[in-house]
PDB file of C-alpha atoms in Angstrom:
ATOM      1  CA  UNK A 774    -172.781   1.486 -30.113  1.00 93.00           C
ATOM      2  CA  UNK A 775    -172.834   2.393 -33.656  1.00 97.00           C
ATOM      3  CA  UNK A 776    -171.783   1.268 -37.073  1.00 98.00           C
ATOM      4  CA  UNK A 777    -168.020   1.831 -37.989  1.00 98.00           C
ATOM      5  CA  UNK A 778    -168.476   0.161 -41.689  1.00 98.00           C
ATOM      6  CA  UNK A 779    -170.614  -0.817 -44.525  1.00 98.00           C
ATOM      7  CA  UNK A 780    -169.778  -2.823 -47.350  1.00 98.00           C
ATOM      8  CA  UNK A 781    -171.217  -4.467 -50.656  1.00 98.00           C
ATOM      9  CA  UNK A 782    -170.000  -6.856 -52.834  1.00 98.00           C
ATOM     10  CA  UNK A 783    -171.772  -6.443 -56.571  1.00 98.00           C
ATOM     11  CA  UNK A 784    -169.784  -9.072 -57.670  1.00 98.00           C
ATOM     12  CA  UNK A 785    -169.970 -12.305 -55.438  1.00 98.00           C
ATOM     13  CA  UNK A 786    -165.903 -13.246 -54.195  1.00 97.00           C
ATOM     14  CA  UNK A 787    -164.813 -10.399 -55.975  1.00 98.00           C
ATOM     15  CA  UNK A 788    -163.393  -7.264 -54.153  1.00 98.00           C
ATOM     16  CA  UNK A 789    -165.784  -5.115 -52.169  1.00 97.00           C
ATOM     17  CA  UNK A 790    -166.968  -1.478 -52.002  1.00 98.00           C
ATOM     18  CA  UNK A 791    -167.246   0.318 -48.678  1.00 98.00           C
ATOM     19  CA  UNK A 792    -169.661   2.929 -48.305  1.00 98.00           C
ATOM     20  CA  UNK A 793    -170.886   5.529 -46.531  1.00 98.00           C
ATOM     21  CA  UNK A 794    -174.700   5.036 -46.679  1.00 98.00           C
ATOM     22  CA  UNK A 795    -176.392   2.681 -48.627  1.00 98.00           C
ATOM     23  CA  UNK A 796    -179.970   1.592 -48.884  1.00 98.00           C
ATOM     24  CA  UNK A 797    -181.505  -1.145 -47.521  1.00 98.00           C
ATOM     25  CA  UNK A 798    -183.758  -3.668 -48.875  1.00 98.00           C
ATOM     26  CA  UNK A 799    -185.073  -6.834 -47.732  1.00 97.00           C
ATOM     27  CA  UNK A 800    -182.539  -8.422 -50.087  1.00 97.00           C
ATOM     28  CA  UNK A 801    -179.512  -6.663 -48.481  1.00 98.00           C
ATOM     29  CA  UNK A 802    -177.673  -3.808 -49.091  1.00 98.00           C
ATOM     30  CA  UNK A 803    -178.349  -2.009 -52.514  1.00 97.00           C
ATOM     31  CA  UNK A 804    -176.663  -3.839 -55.187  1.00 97.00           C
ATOM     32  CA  UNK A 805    -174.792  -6.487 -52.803  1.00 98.00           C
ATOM     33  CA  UNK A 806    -174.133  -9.976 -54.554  1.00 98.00           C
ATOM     34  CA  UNK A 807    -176.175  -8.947 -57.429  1.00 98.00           C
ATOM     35  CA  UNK A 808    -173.739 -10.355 -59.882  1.00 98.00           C
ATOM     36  CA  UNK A 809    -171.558 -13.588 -59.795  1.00 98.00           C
ATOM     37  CA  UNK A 810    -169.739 -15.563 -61.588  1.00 98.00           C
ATOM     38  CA  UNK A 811    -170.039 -19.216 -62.805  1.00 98.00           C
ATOM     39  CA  UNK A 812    -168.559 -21.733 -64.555  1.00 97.00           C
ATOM     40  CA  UNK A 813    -169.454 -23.825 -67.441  1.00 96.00           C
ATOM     41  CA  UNK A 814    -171.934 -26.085 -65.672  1.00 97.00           C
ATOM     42  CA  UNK A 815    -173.885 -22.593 -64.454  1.00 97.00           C
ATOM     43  CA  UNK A 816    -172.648 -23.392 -60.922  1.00 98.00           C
ATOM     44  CA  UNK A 817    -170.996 -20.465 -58.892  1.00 98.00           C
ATOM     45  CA  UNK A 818    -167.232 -20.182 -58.406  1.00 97.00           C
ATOM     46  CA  UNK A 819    -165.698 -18.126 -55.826  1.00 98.00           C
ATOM     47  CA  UNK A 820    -162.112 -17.393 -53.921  1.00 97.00           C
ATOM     48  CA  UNK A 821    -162.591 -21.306 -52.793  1.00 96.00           C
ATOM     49  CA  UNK A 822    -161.343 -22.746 -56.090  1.00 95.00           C
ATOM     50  CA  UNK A 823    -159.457 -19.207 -57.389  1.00 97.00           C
ATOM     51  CA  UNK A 824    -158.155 -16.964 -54.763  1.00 97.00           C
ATOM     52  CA  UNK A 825    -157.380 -14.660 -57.674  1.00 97.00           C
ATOM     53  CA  UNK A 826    -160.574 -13.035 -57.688  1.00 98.00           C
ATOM     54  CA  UNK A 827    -159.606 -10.956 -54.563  1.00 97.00           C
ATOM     55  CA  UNK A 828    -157.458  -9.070 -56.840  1.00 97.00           C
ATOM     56  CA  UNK A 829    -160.333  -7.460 -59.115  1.00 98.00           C
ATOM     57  CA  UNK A 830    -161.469  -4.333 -58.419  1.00 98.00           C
ATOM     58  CA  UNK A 831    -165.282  -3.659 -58.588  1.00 98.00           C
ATOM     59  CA  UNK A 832    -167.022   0.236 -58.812  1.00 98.00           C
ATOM     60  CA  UNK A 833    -170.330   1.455 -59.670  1.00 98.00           C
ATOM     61  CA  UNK A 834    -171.215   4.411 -61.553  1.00 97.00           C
ATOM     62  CA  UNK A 835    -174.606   6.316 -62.020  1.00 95.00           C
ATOM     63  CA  UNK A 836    -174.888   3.560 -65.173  1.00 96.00           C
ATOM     64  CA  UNK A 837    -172.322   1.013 -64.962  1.00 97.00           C
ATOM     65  CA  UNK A 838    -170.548  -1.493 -62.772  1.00 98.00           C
ATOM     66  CA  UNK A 839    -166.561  -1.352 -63.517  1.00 98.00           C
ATOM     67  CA  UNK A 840    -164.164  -4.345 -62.796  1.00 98.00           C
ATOM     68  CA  UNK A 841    -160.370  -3.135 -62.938  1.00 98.00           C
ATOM     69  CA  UNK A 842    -156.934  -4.974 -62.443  1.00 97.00           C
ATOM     70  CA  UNK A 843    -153.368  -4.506 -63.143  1.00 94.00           C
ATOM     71  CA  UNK A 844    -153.212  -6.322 -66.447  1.00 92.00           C
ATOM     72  CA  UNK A 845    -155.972  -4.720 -68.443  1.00 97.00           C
ATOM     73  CA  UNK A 846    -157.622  -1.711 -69.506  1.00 97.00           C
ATOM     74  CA  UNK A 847    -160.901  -1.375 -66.939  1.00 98.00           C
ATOM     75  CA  UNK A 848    -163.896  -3.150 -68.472  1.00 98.00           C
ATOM     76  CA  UNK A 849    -167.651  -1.624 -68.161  1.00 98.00           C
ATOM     77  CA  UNK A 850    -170.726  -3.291 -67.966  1.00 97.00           C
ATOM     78  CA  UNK A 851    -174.356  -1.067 -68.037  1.00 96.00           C
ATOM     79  CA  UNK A 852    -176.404  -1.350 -65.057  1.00 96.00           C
ATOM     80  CA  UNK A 853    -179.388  -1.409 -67.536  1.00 92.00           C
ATOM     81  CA  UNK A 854    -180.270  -5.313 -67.906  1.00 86.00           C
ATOM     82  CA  UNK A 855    -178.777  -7.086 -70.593  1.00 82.00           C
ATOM     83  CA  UNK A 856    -180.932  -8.853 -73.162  1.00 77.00           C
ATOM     84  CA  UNK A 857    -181.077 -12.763 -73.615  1.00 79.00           C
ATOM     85  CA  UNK A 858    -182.683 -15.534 -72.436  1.00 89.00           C
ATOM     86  CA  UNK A 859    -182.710 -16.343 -68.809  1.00 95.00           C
ATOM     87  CA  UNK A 860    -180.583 -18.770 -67.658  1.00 95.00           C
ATOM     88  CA  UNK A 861    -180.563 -21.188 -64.358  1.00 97.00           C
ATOM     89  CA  UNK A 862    -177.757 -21.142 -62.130  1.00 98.00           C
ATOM     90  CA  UNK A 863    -176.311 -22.357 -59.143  1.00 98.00           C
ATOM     91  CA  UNK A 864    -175.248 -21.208 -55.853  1.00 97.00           C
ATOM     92  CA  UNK A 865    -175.040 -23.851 -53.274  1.00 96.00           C
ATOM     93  CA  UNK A 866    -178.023 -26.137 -53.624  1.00 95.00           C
ATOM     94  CA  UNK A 867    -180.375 -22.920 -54.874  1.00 97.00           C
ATOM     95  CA  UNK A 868    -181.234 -23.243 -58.462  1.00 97.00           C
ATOM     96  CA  UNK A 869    -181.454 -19.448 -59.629  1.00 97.00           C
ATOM     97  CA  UNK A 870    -182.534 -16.883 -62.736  1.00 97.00           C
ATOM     98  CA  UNK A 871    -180.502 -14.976 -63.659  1.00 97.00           C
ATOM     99  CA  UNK A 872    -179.490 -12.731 -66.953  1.00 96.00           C
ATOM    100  CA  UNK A 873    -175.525 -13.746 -68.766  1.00 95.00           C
ATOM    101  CA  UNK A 874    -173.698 -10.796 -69.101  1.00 95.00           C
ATOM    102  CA  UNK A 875    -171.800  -9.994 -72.362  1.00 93.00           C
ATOM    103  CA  UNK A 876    -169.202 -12.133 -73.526  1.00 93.00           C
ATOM    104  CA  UNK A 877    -166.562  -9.472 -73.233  1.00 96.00           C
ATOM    105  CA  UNK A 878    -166.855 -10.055 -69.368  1.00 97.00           C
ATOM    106  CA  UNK A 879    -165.431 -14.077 -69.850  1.00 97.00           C
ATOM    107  CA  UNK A 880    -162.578 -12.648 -72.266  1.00 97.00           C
ATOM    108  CA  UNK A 881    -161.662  -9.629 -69.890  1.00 98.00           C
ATOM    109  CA  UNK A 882    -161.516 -12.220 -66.623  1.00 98.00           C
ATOM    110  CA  UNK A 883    -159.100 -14.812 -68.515  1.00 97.00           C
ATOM    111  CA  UNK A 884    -156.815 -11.670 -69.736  1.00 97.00           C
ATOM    112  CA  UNK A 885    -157.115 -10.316 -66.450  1.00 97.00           C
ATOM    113  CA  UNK A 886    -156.550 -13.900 -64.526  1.00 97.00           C
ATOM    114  CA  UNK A 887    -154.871 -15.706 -66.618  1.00 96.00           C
ATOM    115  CA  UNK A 888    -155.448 -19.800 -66.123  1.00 95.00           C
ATOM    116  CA  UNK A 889    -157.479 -18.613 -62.434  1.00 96.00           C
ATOM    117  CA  UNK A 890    -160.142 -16.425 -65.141  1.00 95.00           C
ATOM    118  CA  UNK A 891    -160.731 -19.094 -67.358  1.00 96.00           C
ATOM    119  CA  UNK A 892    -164.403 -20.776 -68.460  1.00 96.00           C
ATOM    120  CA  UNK A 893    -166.354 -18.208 -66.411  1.00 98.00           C
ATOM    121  CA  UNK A 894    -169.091 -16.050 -67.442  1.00 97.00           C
ATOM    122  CA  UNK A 895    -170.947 -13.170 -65.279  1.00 97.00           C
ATOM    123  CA  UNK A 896    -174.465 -13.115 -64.516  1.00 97.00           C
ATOM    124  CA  UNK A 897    -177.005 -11.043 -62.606  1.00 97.00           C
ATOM    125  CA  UNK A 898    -179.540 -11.946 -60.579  1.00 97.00           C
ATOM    126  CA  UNK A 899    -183.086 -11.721 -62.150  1.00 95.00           C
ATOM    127  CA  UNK A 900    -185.051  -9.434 -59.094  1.00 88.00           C
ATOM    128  CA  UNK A 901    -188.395 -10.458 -60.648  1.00 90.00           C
ATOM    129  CA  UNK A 902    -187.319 -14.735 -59.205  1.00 94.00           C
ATOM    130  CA  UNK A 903    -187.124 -14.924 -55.524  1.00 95.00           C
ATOM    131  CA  UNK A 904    -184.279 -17.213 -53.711  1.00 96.00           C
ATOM    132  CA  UNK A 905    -185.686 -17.715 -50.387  1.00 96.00           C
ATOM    133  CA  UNK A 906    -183.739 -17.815 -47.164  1.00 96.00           C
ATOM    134  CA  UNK A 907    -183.477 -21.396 -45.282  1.00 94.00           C
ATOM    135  CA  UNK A 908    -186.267 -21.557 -43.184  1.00 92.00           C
ATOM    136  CA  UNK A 909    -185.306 -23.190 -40.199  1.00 90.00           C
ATOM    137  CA  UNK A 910    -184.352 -20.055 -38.332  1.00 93.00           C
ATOM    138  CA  UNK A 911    -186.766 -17.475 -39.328  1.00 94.00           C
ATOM    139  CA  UNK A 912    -188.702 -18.555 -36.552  1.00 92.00           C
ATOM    140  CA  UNK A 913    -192.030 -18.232 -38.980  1.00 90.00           C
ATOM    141  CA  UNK A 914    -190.804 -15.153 -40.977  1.00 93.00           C
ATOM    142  CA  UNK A 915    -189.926 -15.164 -44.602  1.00 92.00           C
ATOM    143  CA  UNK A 916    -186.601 -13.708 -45.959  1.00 96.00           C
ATOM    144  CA  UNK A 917    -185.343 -13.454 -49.686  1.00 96.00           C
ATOM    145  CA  UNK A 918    -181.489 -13.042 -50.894  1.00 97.00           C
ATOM    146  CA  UNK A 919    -179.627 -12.449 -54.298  1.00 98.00           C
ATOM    147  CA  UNK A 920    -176.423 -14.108 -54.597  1.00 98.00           C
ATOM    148  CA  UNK A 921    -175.368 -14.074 -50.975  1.00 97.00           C
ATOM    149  CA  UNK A 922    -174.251 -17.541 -49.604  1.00 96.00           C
ATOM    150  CA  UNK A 923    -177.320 -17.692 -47.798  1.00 93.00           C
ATOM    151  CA  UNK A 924    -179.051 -14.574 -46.066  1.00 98.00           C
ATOM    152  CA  UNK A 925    -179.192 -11.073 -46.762  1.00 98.00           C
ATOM    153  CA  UNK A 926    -176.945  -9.388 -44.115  1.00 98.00           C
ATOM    154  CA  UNK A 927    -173.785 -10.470 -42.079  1.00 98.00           C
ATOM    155  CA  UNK A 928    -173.128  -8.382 -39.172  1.00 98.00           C
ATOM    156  CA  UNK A 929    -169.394  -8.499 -37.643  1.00 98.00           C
ATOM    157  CA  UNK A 930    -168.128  -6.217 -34.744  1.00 98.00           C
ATOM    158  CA  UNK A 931    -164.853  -4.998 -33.905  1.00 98.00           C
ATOM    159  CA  UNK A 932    -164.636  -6.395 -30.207  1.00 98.00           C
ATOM    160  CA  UNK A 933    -164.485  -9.569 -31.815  1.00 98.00           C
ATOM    161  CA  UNK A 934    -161.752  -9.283 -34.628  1.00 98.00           C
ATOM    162  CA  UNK A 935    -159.804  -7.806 -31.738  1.00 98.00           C
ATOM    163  CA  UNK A 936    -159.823 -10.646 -29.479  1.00 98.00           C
ATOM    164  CA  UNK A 937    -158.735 -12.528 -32.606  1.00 98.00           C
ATOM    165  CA  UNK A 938    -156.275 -10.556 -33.378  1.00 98.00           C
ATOM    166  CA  UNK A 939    -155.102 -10.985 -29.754  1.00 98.00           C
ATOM    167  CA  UNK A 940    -155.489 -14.792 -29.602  1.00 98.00           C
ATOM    168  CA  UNK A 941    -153.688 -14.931 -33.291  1.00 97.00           C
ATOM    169  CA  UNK A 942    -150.571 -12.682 -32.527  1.00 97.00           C
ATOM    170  CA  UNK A 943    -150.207 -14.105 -29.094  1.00 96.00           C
ATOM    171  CA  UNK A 944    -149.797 -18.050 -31.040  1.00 94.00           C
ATOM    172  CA  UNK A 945    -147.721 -16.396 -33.021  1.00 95.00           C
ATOM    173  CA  UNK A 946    -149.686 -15.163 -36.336  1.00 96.00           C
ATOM    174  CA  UNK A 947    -150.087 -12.243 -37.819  1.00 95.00           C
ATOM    175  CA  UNK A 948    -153.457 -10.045 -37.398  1.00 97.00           C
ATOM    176  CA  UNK A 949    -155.813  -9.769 -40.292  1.00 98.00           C
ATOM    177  CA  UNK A 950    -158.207  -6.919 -41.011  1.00 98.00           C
ATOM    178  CA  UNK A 951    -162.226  -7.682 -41.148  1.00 98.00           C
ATOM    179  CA  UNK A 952    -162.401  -7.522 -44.618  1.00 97.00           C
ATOM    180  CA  UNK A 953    -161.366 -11.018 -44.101  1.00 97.00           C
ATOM    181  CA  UNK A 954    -164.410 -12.074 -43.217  1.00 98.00           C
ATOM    182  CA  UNK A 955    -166.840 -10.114 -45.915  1.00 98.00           C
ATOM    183  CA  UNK A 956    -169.529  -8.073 -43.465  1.00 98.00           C
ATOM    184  CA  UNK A 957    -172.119  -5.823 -45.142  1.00 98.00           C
ATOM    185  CA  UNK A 958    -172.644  -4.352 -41.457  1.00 98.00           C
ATOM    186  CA  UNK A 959    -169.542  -4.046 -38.595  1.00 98.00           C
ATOM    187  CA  UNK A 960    -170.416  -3.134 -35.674  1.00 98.00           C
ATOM    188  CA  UNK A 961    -168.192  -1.019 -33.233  1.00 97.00           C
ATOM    189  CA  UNK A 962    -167.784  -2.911 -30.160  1.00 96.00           C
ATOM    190  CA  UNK A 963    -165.794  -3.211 -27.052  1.00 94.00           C
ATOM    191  CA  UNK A 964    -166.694  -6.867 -25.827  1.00 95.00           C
ATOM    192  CA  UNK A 965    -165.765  -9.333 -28.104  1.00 96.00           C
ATOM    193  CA  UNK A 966    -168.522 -12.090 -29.405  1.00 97.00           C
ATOM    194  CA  UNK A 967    -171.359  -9.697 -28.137  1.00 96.00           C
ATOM    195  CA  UNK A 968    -172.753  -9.534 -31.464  1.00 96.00           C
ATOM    196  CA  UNK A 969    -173.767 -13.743 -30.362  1.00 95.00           C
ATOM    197  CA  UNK A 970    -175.631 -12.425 -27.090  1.00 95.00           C
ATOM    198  CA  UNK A 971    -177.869 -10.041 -29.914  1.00 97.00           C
ATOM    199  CA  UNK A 972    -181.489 -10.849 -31.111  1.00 96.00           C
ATOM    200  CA  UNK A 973    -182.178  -7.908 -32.592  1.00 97.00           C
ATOM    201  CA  UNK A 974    -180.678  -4.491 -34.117  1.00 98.00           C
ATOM    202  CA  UNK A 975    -182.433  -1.578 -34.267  1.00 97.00           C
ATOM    203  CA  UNK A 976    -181.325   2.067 -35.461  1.00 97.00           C
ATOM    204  CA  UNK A 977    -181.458   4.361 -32.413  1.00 96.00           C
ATOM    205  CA  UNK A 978    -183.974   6.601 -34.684  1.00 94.00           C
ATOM    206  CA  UNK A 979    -186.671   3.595 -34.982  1.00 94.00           C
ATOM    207  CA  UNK A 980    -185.652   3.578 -39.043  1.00 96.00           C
ATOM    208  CA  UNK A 981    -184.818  -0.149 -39.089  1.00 97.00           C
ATOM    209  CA  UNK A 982    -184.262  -3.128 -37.620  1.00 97.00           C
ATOM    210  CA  UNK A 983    -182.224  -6.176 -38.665  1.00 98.00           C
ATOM    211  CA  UNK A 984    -182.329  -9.766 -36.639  1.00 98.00           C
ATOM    212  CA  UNK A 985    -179.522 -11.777 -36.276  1.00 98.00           C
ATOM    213  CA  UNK A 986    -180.476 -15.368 -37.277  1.00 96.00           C
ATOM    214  CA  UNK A 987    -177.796 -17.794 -36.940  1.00 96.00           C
ATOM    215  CA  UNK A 988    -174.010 -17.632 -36.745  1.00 97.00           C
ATOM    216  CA  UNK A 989    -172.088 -17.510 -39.818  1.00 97.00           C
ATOM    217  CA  UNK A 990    -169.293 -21.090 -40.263  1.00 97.00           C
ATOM    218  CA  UNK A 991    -165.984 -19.750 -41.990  1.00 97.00           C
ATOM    219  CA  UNK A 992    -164.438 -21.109 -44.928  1.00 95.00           C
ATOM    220  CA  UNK A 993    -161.089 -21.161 -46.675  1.00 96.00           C
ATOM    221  CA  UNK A 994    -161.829 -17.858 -48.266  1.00 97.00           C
ATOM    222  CA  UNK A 995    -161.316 -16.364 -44.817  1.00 97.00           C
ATOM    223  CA  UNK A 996    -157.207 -17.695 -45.470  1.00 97.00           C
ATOM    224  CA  UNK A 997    -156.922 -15.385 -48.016  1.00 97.00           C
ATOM    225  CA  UNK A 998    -155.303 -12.084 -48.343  1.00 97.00           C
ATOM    226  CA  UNK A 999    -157.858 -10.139 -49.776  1.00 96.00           C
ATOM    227  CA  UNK A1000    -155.697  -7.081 -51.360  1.00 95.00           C
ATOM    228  CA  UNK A1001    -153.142 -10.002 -53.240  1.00 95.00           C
ATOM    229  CA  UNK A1002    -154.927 -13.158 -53.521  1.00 96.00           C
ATOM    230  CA  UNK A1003    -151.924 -14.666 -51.388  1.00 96.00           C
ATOM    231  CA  UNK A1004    -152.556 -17.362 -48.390  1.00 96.00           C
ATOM    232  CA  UNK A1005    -150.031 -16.009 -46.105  1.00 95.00           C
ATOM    233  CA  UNK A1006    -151.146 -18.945 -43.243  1.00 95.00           C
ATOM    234  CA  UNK A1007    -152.749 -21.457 -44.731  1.00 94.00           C
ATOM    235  CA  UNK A1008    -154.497 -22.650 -41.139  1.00 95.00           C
ATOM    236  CA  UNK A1009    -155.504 -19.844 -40.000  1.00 97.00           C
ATOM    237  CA  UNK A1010    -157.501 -17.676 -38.759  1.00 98.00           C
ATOM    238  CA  UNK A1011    -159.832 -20.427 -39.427  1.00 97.00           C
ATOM    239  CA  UNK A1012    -157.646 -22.735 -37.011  1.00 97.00           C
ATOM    240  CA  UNK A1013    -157.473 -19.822 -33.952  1.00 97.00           C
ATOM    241  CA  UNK A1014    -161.551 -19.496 -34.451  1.00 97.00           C
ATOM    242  CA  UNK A1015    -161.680 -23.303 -33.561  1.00 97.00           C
ATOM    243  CA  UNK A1016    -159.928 -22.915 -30.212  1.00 96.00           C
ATOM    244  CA  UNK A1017    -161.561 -19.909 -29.623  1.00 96.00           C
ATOM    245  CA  UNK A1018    -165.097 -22.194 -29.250  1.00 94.00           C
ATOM    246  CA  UNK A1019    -167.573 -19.367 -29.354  1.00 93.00           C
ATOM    247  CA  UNK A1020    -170.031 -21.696 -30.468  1.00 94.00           C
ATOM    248  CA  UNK A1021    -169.437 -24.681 -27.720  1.00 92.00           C
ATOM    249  CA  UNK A1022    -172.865 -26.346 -29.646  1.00 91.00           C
ATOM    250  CA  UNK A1023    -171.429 -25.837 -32.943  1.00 94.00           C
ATOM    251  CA  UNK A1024    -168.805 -27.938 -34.397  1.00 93.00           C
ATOM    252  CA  UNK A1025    -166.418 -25.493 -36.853  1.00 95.00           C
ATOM    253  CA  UNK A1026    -164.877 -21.570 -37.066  1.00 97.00           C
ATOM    254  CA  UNK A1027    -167.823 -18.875 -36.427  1.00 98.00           C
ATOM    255  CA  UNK A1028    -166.812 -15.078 -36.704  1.00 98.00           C
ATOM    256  CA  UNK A1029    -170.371 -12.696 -37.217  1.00 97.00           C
ATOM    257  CA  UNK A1030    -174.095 -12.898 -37.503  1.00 98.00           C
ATOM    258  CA  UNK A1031    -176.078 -13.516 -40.573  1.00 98.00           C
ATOM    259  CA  UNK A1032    -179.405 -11.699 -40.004  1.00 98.00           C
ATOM    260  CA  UNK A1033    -181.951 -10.305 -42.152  1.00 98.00           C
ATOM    261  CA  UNK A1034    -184.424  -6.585 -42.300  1.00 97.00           C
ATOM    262  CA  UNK A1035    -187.242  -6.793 -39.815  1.00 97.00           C
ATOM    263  CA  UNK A1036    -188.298  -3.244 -40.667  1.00 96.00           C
ATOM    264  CA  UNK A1037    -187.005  -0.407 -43.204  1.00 96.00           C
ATOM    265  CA  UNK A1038    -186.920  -1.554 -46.287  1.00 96.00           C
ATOM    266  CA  UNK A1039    -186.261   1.578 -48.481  1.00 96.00           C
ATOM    267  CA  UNK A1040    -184.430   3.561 -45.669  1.00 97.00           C
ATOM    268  CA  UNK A1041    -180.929   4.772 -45.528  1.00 98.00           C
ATOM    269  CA  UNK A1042    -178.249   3.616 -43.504  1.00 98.00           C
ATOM    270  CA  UNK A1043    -175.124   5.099 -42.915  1.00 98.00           C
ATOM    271  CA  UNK A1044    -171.890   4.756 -41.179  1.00 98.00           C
ATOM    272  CA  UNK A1045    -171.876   6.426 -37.332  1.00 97.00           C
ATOM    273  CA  UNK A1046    -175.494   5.277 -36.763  1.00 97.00           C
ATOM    274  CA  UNK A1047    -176.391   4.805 -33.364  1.00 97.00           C
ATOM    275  CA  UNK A1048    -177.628   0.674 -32.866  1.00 97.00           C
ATOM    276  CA  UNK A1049    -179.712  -0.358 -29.920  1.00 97.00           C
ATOM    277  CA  UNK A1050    -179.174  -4.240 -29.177  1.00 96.00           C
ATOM    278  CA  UNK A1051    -181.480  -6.685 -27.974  1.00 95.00           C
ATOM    279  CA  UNK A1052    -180.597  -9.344 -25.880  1.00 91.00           C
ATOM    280  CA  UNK A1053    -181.654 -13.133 -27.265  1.00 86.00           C
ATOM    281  CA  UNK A1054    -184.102 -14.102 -24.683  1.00 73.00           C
ATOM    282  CA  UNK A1055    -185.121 -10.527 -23.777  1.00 61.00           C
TER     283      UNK A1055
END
């Protein structure tokens, strides 16, 4: 078993980056959800309320993060932190610190977006506040996240968006690729769901190991196309996860594992590493 993807996400809802290697940190992947966007009350918007945010383009340089699209010239913001007075945020029910980015960023989205870009503003994550990870299933550990919606990792494998895939084309629907779904870590797998049997991940070298913590519930955002911002079926796949019932104690659409870093903060991982599982209940 080894790792057939890994992908960050600078910007929260905007598009990801897929990597080869990246390092990891108890926080998630190097430079994953670091920024997001809000609007004027400071609370976080994503693809929920504009599916047009699939359509930007996010890079990083050596000193900059880059956000490109169709309609306008590529904007660059400096990875060095901005100056200002901190300001508090929202994501979900987390109050956060974080740094505004430039104004240019609020102009650039509404140019780029049109209506969908309108009354936002970008901010980054202030490392030196910690936003804690929900307790309840950290069975007496302590986690921290950035701007994630709620833990640090989100493992996905590809046994399972193939038995989707199956269950979807066989009602009917078309197949969707995983980047519907948003993983930092996929998994390749023959046996669908196995990633629910897992407790524990651990590199085959001893470098790390992540724990899987609780399932991860699917939204809307999962509807939409993530190369054109289109909804192609508005139903679905959250609709086919439903029937599916691979939580029968959860009420809702599951598809991957949040989890957070046991061990190996500071270590590399990379595509093609080999993953030992452990079984919940080993």
């Amino acid at each position: 078993m080894h790792i057939s993807e890994l992908n960050i996400y600078p910007v929260k809802s905007l598009k990801g980056i897929s990597l080869t290697h990246s390092e990891l940190l108890p926080t998630g992947l190097a430079w994953d959800r670091r920024w997001m966007l809000v609007d004027t009350q400071q609370r976080f918007v994503t693809q929920r309320q504009r599916p047009a945010l699939a359509t930007v383009e996010v890079a990083l340089t050596t000193d900059a993060l880059v956000l490109s699209h169709p309609h306008v010239e590529p904007l660059s913001i400096p990875l060095a932190e901005p100056n200002g007075n901190l300001r508090i945020v929202q994501v979900w029910n987390d109050h956060c610190k974080a740094w505004p980015e430039s104004s240019d960023v609020s102009s650039w989205l509404e140019a780029a977006l049109g209506e969908q870009g309108s009354g936002l503003s970008l901010v980054r994550f202030a490392t030196q506040f910690k936003r804690p990870v929900e307790t309840a299933f950290l069975n007496g550990d302590d986690a921290d996240t950035l701007f994630a919606d709620g833990y640090p990792f989100l493992i996905a494998s590809t046994g399972s968006l193939n038995a989707l895939n199956r269950a979807l084309e066989e009602s009917g629907c078309q197949a969707i690729p995983m980047n519907r779904f948003r993983p930092s870590i996929v998994v390749e797998t023959d046996k669908p769901w196995a990633e629910d049997g897992w407790q524990a991940l651990q590199a085959s070298n001893g470098a790390f190991e992540l724990i899987l913590r609780k399932p991860c519930k699917r939204c809307k955002i999962t509807t939409v196309d993530q190369q054109t911002a289109q909804i192609p079926e508005p139903a679905e796949p959250l609709k086919t996860l439903i029937g599916l019932n691979t939580q029968p104690e959860l009420k809702g659409a599951y598809f991957g594992q949040n989890a957070t870093l046991h061990t190996g903060a500071g270590s590399i991982i990379r595509v093609g590493d080999t993953l030992v599982a452990e079984a919940r209940g080993a």
